Amino acid sequence: DVKVTQSSRYLVKRTGEKVFLECVQDMDHENMFWYRQDPGLGLRLIYFSYDVKMKEKGDIPEGYSVSREKKERFSLILESASTNQTSMYLCASSLTDRGRNQPQHFGDGTRLSIL
Amino acid sequence: AQSVTQPDIHITVSEGASLELRCNYSYGATPYLFWYVQSPGQGLQLLLKYFSGDTLVQGIKGFEAEFKRSQSSFNLRKPSVHWSDAAEYFCAVGPYYNQGGKLIFGQGTELSVKP
């Protein structure tokens, strides 16, 4: 079974802090994704990566950056946290097999509160 | 524009009753469609997926979904709901080939089950 592990289930930070959310997958997947989930808005894509050191902006990248130095790890960075970034953050990974996309596998999420 | 609409934000059904959750999509290419379920405090779990073939697809936990191209719909059904089915359900669409498998999610439908 694919395992996607997010480093924290709950995190409380202060406005202006630099925040790191870590995600690790154990199945050698090329593709990794960061979403934020807010009530009534579903999941919105922040950034994704389809290879090491590669990244692409999703629908709501403002205020965030990402890092993918190793294939198994994808980090989301809030450069200067603000209260409107209080949310649930979900990481996912997937495989592209001979050009065919496989379903995404999700971690359990990090509930981040910015005070 | 590419989008997924789940018209029902919240549905309540009695245990043992049948269930249908609606999903409509707008997508420029041949859609690769998914239903995911999220239990409280957890990540998303894949219920089923569809790209081609028989338009009625079977998933885990007794769920099925029917693809109707003419209606741009991919509705999820279950003949008899169990209390453990209470959760949030997400429909998603994306490409089958390449593009990193990026998905567009609906807003979600929260299911409550009455005893």
Short mmCIF file of C-alpha atoms in Angstrom, two decimals:
data_model
loop_
_atom_site.label_atom_id
_atom_site.label_comp_id
_atom_site.label_asym_id
_atom_site.label_seq_id
_atom_site.Cartn_x
_atom_site.Cartn_y
_atom_site.Cartn_z
CA ASP A 1 0.00 0.00 0.00
CA VAL A 2 1.11 3.51 -0.79
CA LYS A 3 1.98 5.54 2.26
CA VAL A 4 1.94 9.33 2.16
CA THR A 5 3.10 10.79 5.44
CA GLN A 6 2.65 14.38 6.51
CA SER A 7 4.95 15.40 9.32
CA SER A 8 2.34 17.03 11.57
CA ARG A 9 -1.39 16.48 12.08
CA TYR A 10 -1.83 19.79 13.91
CA LEU A 11 0.34 22.89 13.84
CA VAL A 12 -0.06 26.29 15.45
CA LYS A 13 2.12 29.17 14.29
CA ARG A 14 2.20 32.95 14.60
CA THR A 15 1.66 35.58 11.96
CA GLY A 16 4.87 36.38 10.10
CA GLU A 17 6.60 33.09 10.89
CA LYS A 18 8.13 30.96 8.16
CA VAL A 19 6.30 27.63 8.20
CA PHE A 20 7.40 24.33 6.70
CA LEU A 21 5.00 21.47 5.97
CA GLU A 22 6.68 18.22 5.04
CA CYS A 23 5.36 15.32 3.00
CA VAL A 24 7.04 11.99 2.28
CA GLN A 25 5.84 9.15 0.05
CA ASP A 26 7.27 5.66 -0.05
CA MET A 27 6.28 4.44 -3.52
CA ASP A 28 8.73 6.20 -5.84
CA HIS A 29 5.97 8.35 -7.35
CA GLU A 30 7.03 11.05 -9.78
CA ASN A 31 4.12 13.37 -9.09
CA MET A 32 3.46 15.15 -5.81
CA PHE A 33 0.83 17.73 -4.93
CA TRP A 34 -0.07 20.21 -2.22
CA TYR A 35 -3.71 21.21 -1.71
CA ARG A 36 -5.52 23.33 0.79
CA GLN A 37 -9.01 22.35 1.87
CA ASP A 38 -11.54 24.88 3.12
CA PRO A 39 -15.24 24.29 3.89
CA GLY A 40 -17.41 24.80 0.82
CA LEU A 41 -14.42 25.21 -1.48
CA GLY A 42 -13.27 21.62 -1.83
CA LEU A 43 -9.60 21.03 -2.55
CA ARG A 44 -7.60 23.71 -4.29
CA LEU A 45 -4.21 22.99 -5.78
CA ILE A 46 -1.35 25.13 -4.47
CA TYR A 47 1.67 23.60 -6.23
CA PHE A 48 2.61 20.33 -7.83
CA SER A 49 5.81 18.66 -8.93
CA TYR A 50 6.28 16.02 -11.60
CA ASP A 51 9.97 15.40 -10.98
CA VAL A 52 12.78 16.20 -8.62
CA LYS A 53 13.56 19.93 -8.58
CA MET A 54 10.59 20.58 -10.87
CA LYS A 55 7.55 22.52 -9.70
CA GLU A 56 4.52 24.13 -11.22
CA LYS A 57 2.05 26.60 -9.80
CA GLY A 58 -1.45 25.42 -9.14
CA ASP A 59 -4.54 27.56 -8.76
CA ILE A 60 -3.60 29.41 -5.55
CA PRO A 61 0.22 29.68 -5.27
CA GLU A 62 0.36 33.17 -3.78
CA GLY A 63 2.06 33.24 -0.39
CA TYR A 64 3.47 29.73 -0.80
CA SER A 65 6.58 28.11 -2.21
CA VAL A 66 7.69 24.49 -2.50
CA SER A 67 10.84 22.43 -2.52
CA ARG A 68 11.51 19.01 -3.99
CA GLU A 69 15.15 18.08 -3.52
CA LYS A 70 14.49 14.34 -3.31
CA LYS A 71 11.91 12.27 -5.15
CA GLU A 72 10.17 11.08 -2.02
CA ARG A 73 9.86 14.44 -0.26
CA PHE A 74 7.82 17.52 -1.14
CA SER A 75 7.83 20.50 1.19
CA LEU A 76 5.36 23.37 1.31
CA ILE A 77 6.68 26.66 2.65
CA LEU A 78 4.68 29.60 3.92
CA GLU A 79 7.22 32.40 3.60
CA SER A 80 5.46 34.74 6.03
CA ALA A 81 2.39 33.13 7.53
CA SER A 82 -0.85 35.08 7.62
CA THR A 83 -4.16 34.35 9.32
CA ASN A 84 -5.87 33.69 5.97
CA GLN A 85 -3.58 30.69 5.54
CA THR A 86 -5.27 28.91 8.43
CA SER A 87 -6.55 25.77 6.74
CA MET A 88 -6.25 22.03 6.27
CA TYR A 89 -3.33 21.14 4.00
CA LEU A 90 -3.29 17.86 2.11
CA CYS A 91 -0.37 16.26 0.32
CA ALA A 92 -0.81 13.67 -2.43
CA SER A 93 1.36 11.63 -4.75
CA SER A 94 0.78 9.67 -7.93
CA LEU A 95 2.51 7.62 -10.56
CA THR A 96 2.53 8.22 -14.29
CA ASP A 97 3.02 4.81 -15.87
CA ARG A 98 4.03 4.93 -19.56
CA GLY A 99 2.26 8.24 -19.93
CA ARG A 100 -0.91 7.10 -18.14
CA ASN A 101 -1.80 8.84 -14.90
CA GLN A 102 -2.65 6.72 -11.90
CA PRO A 103 -4.90 7.90 -9.05
CA GLN A 104 -3.55 10.22 -6.41
CA HIS A 105 -2.87 8.91 -2.90
CA PHE A 106 -3.36 11.29 0.00
CA GLY A 107 -1.80 11.88 3.38
CA ASP A 108 -3.95 12.45 6.48
CA GLY A 109 -3.56 16.22 6.31
CA THR A 110 -2.08 18.95 8.49
CA ARG A 111 -4.48 21.29 10.21
CA LEU A 112 -2.59 24.57 10.40
CA SER A 113 -3.69 27.48 12.58
CA ILE A 114 -2.04 30.87 12.22
CA LEU A 115 -2.59 33.15 15.22
CA ALA B 1 -13.42 26.50 -18.25
CA GLN B 2 -12.72 23.17 -16.60
CA SER B 3 -14.75 22.54 -13.48
CA VAL B 4 -16.52 20.01 -11.30
CA THR B 5 -19.84 20.76 -9.63
CA GLN B 6 -21.36 18.82 -6.79
CA PRO B 7 -24.78 20.46 -6.41
CA ASP B 8 -25.52 19.07 -2.95
CA ILE B 9 -23.46 20.47 -0.11
CA HIS B 10 -25.07 18.25 2.52
CA ILE B 11 -27.28 15.16 2.26
CA THR B 12 -28.93 13.18 5.05
CA VAL B 13 -30.19 9.65 4.46
CA SER B 14 -31.53 6.96 6.74
CA GLU B 15 -29.45 3.88 7.38
CA GLY B 16 -30.42 1.19 4.88
CA ALA B 17 -31.77 3.69 2.34
CA SER B 18 -30.27 4.14 -1.11
CA LEU B 19 -27.91 6.99 -1.91
CA GLU B 20 -27.07 9.02 -4.98
CA LEU B 21 -24.50 11.82 -4.95
CA ARG B 22 -24.42 14.04 -8.01
CA CYS B 23 -21.39 15.21 -9.93
CA ASN B 24 -21.29 17.27 -13.13
CA TYR B 25 -18.11 18.20 -14.91
CA SER B 26 -16.87 20.48 -17.63
CA TYR B 27 -13.67 19.26 -19.25
CA GLY B 28 -12.10 19.91 -22.64
CA ALA B 29 -10.63 16.48 -23.26
CA THR B 30 -11.77 12.95 -22.52
CA PRO B 31 -12.25 13.03 -18.77
CA TYR B 32 -10.61 10.74 -16.24
CA LEU B 33 -13.11 10.74 -13.36
CA PHE B 34 -12.78 9.87 -9.70
CA TRP B 35 -14.75 9.67 -6.50
CA TYR B 36 -12.90 10.02 -3.20
CA VAL B 37 -14.19 9.77 0.37
CA GLN B 38 -12.86 11.62 3.40
CA SER B 39 -13.70 10.47 6.92
CA PRO B 40 -13.37 13.07 9.70
CA GLY B 41 -9.75 13.93 10.42
CA GLN B 42 -8.43 11.79 7.59
CA GLY B 43 -7.08 12.19 4.10
CA LEU B 44 -8.93 11.21 0.94
CA GLN B 45 -9.44 7.58 -0.01
CA LEU B 46 -10.15 6.52 -3.59
CA LEU B 47 -13.58 4.90 -4.03
CA LEU B 48 -13.52 4.36 -7.79
CA LYS B 49 -12.29 5.73 -11.09
CA TYR B 50 -13.39 5.80 -14.73
CA PHE B 51 -11.75 6.53 -18.04
CA SER B 52 -13.22 4.17 -20.59
CA GLY B 53 -15.16 0.94 -20.98
CA ASP B 54 -18.35 -0.02 -19.20
CA THR B 55 -20.00 3.20 -18.06
CA LEU B 56 -21.10 1.62 -14.77
CA VAL B 57 -18.06 1.18 -12.55
CA GLN B 58 -17.80 -0.64 -9.27
CA GLY B 59 -15.74 0.62 -6.39
CA ILE B 60 -14.86 -0.26 -2.85
CA LYS B 61 -17.30 -0.34 0.10
CA GLY B 62 -20.24 -1.26 -2.18
CA PHE B 63 -20.22 2.01 -4.15
CA GLU B 64 -20.77 2.34 -7.88
CA ALA B 65 -20.84 5.25 -10.30
CA GLU B 66 -22.35 5.77 -13.72
CA PHE B 67 -20.72 7.87 -16.43
CA LYS B 68 -23.15 9.68 -18.73
CA ARG B 69 -21.32 11.56 -21.44
CA SER B 70 -24.45 13.27 -22.79
CA GLN B 71 -25.16 14.76 -19.37
CA SER B 72 -21.52 15.36 -18.37
CA SER B 73 -22.29 13.52 -15.16
CA PHE B 74 -20.63 10.91 -12.99
CA ASN B 75 -23.03 10.18 -10.14
CA LEU B 76 -22.12 7.98 -7.19
CA ARG B 77 -24.60 5.44 -5.85
CA LYS B 78 -24.98 2.91 -3.09
CA PRO B 79 -28.05 0.64 -2.71
CA SER B 80 -28.03 0.55 1.09
CA VAL B 81 -26.19 3.05 3.24
CA HIS B 82 -24.44 2.06 6.47
CA TRP B 83 -23.78 4.41 9.39
CA SER B 84 -20.04 4.14 8.65
CA ASP B 85 -20.61 5.78 5.25
CA ALA B 86 -21.05 9.16 6.96
CA ALA B 87 -18.21 11.23 5.51
CA GLU B 88 -17.45 13.85 2.88
CA TYR B 89 -17.37 12.78 -0.74
CA PHE B 90 -15.41 14.45 -3.52
CA CYS B 91 -15.73 14.09 -7.27
CA ALA B 92 -12.67 14.95 -9.38
CA VAL B 93 -11.66 15.11 -13.05
CA GLY B 94 -8.28 15.16 -14.74
CA PRO B 95 -6.27 13.99 -17.74
CA TYR B 96 -5.58 10.31 -18.33
CA TYR B 97 -2.39 11.00 -20.22
CA ASN B 98 0.56 13.08 -19.04
CA GLN B 99 0.26 16.61 -17.64
CA GLY B 100 1.31 15.21 -14.26
CA GLY B 101 -2.16 13.91 -13.45
CA LYS B 102 -3.38 17.22 -12.06
CA LEU B 103 -6.99 16.98 -10.80
CA ILE B 104 -9.86 19.41 -10.45
CA PHE B 105 -12.05 18.71 -7.42
CA GLY B 106 -15.65 19.51 -6.70
CA GLN B 107 -16.69 21.32 -3.53
CA GLY B 108 -17.62 18.12 -1.77
CA THR B 109 -20.87 16.62 -0.44
CA GLU B 110 -21.16 15.88 3.23
CA LEU B 111 -23.21 12.77 3.96
CA SER B 112 -24.98 12.27 7.27
CA VAL B 113 -26.65 8.94 8.11
CA LYS B 114 -29.69 8.78 10.40
CA PRO B 115 -30.14 5.65 12.53
#
